[in-house]
Coordinates of N, CA and C in Angstrom, one line a residue:
X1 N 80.9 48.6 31.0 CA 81.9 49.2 31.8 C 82.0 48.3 33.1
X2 N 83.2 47.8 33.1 CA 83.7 47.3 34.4 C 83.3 47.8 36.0
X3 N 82.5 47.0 36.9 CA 82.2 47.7 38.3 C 83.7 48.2 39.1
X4 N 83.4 49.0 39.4 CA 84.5 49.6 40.4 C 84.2 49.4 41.7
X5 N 85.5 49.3 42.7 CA 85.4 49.8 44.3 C 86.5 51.0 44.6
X6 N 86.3 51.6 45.4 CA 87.2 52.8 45.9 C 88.0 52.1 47.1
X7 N 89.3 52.7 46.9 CA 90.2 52.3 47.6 C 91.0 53.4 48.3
X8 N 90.8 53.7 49.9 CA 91.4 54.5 50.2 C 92.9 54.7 50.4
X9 N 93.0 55.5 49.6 CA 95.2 55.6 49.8 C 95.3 56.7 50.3
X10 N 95.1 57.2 51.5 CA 95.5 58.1 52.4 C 94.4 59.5 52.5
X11 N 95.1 60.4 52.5 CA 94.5 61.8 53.0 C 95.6 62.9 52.0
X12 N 95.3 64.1 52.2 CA 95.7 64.9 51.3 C 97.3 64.8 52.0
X13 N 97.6 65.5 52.8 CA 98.7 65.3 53.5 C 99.7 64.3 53.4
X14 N 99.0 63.5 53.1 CA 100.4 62.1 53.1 C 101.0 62.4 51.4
X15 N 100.0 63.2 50.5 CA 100.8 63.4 49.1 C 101.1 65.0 49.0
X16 N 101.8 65.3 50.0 CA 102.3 66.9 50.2 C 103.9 67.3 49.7
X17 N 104.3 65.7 49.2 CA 105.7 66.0 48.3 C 105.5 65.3 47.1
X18 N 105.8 66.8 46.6 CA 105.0 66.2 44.7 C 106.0 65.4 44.1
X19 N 105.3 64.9 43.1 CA 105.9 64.0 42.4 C 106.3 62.3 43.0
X20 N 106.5 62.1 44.5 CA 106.6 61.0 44.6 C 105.3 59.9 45.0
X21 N 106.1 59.1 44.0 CA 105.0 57.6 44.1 C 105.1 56.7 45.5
X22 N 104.0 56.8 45.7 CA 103.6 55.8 46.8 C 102.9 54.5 46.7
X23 N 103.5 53.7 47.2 CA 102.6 52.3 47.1 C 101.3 51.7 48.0
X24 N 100.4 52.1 47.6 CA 98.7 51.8 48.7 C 98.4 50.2 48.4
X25 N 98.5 49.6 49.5 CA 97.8 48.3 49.4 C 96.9 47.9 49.7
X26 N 96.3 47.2 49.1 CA 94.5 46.9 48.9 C 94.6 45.2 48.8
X27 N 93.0 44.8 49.2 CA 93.0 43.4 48.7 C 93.8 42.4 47.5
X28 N 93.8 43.2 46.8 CA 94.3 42.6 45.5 C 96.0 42.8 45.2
X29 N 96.3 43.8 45.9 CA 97.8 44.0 45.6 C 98.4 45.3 45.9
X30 N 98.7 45.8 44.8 CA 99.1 47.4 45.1 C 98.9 48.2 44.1
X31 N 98.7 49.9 44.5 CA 98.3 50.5 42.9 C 99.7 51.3 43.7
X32 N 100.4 52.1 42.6 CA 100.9 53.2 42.9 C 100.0 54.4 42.4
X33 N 100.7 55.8 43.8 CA 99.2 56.8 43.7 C 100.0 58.1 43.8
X34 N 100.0 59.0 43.0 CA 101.6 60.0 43.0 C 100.7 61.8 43.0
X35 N 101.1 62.8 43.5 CA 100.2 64.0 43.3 C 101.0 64.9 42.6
X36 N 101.4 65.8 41.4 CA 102.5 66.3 40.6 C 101.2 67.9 40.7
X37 N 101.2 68.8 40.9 CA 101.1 69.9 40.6 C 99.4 69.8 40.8
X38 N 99.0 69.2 42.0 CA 97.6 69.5 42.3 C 97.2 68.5 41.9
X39 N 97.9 67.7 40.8 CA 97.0 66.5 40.3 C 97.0 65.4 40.8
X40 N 96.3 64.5 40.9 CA 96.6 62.9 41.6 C 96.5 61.5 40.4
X41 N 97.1 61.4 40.6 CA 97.3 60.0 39.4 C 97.9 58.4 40.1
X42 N 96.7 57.8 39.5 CA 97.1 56.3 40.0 C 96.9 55.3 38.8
X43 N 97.9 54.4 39.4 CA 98.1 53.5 38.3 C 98.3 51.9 38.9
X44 N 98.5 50.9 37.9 CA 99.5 49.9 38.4 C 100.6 49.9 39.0
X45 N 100.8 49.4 39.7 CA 102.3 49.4 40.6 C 103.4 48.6 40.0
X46 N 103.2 47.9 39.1 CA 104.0 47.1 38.5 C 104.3 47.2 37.1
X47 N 105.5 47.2 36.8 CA 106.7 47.8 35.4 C 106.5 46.7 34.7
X48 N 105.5 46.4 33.7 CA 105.5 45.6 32.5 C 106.7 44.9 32.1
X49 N 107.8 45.7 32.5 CA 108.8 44.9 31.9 C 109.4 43.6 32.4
X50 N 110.2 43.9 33.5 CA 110.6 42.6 34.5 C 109.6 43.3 35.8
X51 N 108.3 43.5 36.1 CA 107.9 43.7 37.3 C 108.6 44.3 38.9
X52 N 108.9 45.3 38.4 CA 109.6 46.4 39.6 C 108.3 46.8 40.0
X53 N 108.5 47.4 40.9 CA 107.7 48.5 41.7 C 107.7 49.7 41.0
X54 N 106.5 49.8 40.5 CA 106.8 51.6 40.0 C 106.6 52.9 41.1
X55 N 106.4 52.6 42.5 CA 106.4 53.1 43.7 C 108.0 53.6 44.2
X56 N 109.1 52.5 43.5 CA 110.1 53.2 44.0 C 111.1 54.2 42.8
X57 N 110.1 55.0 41.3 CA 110.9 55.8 40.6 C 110.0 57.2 41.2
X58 N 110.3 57.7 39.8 CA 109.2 59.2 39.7 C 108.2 59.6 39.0
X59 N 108.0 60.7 39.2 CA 106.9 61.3 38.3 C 106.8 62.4 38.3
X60 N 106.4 63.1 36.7 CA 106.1 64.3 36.5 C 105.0 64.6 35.8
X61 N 104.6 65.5 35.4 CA 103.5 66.1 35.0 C 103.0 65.1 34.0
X62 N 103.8 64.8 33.1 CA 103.3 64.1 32.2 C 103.9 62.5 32.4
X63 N 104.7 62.2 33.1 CA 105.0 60.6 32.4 C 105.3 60.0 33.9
X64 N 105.7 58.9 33.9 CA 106.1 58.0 35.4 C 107.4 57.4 34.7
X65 N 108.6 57.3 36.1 CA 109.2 56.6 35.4 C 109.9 54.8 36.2
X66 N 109.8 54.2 35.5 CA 110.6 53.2 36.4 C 111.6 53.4 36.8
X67 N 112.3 53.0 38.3 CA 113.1 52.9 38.3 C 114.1 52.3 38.2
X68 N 114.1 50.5 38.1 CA 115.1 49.8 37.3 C 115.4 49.8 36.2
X69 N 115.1 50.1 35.4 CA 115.1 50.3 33.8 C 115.4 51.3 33.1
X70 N 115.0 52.0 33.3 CA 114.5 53.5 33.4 C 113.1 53.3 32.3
X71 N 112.1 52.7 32.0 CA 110.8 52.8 31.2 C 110.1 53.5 31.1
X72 N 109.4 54.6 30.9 CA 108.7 55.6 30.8 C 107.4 55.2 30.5
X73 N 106.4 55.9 31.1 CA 105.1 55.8 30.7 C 104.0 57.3 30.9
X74 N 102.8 57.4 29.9 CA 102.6 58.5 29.8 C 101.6 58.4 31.0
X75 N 101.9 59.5 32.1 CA 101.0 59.2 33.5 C 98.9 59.4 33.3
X76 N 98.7 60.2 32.1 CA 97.3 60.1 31.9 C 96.5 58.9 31.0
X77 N 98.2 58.1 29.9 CA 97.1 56.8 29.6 C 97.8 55.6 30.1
X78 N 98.8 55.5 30.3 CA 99.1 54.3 30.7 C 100.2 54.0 29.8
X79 N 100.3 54.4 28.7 CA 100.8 53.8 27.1 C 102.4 54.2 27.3
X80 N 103.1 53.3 26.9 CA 104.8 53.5 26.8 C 105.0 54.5 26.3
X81 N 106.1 55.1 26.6 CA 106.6 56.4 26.0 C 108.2 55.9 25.5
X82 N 109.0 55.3 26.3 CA 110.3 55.0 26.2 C 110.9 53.8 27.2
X83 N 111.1 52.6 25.6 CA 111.0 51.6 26.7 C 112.6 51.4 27.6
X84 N 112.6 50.1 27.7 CA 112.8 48.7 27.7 C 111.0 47.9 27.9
X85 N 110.0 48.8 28.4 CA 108.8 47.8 28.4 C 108.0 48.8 27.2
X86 N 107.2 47.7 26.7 CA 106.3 48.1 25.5 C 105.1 48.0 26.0
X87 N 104.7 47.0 27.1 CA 103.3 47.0 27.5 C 102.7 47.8 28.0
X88 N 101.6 48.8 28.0 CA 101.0 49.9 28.7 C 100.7 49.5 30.4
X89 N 100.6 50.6 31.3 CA 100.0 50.0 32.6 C 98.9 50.6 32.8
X90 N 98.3 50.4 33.9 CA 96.6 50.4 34.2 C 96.7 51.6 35.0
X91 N 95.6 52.5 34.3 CA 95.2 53.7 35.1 C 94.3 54.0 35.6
X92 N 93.9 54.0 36.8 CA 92.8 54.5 37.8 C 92.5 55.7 37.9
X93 N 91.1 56.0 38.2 CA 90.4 57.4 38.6 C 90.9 57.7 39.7
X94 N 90.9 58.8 39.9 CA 91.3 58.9 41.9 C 90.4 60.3 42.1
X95 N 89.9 60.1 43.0 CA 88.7 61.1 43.5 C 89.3 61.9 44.7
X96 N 88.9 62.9 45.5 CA 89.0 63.1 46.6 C 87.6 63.9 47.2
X97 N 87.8 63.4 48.1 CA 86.5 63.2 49.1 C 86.8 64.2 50.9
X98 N 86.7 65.5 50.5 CA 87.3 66.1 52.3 C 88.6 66.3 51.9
X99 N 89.4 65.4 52.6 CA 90.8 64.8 52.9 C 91.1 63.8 52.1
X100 N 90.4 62.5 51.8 CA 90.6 61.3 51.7 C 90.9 61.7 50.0
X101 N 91.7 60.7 49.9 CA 92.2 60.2 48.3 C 91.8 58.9 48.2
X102 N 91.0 58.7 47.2 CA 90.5 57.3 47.1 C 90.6 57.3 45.3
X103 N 90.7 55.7 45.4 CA 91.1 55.3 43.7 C 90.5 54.3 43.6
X104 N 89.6 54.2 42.5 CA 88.6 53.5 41.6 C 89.0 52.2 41.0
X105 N 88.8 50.7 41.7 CA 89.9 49.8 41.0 C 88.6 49.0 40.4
X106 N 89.1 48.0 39.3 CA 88.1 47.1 38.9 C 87.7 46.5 39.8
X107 N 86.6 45.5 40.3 CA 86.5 44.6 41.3 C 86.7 43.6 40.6

């Protein structure tokens, strides 16, 4: 199993309008980190396809979507749902700690 580091993307408060993706940047780049119905889910920030920001579509319970394209992905594995992109994206743990939302990236 790959080592992890935690990455803090905010506090509860800053994910208090559900469903929208936010972009947290970290050493390495960006994850997007979205809260839908209590849940918190983070991923890659970036649309397999032609590399958009998946920070500026949506999300729901179940899927994320791009917003240039419109691509779909399932928000618990990562795996396409409906393309234009076929590549899966990267899913992170996200913990909460108090307040803090923190997400689990490879190092």
């Amino acid at each position: 199993m790959p080592e992890t580091e935690y990455v803090n993307a905010g506090t509860l408060a800053d994910y208090a309008e559900e469903g929208v993706i936010k972009a947290v940047e970290y050493d390495r780049g960006y994850i997007a980190v979205v809260q839908v119905g209590g849940k918190f889910h983070a991923f890659t920030n970036v649309c397999p396809h032609a590399g958009f920001p998946l920070s500026g579509g949506g999300a729901s319970a179940t899927e994320v979507m791009c917003f240039a394209h419109g691509a779909v992905f399932n928000i618990e594995t990562g795996a396409p749902v409906e393309g234009p992109a076929y590549e899966p994206i990267d899913i992170y743990e996200v913990h909460i700690e108090g307040e803090d939302v923190l997400v689990a990236v490879p190092k």
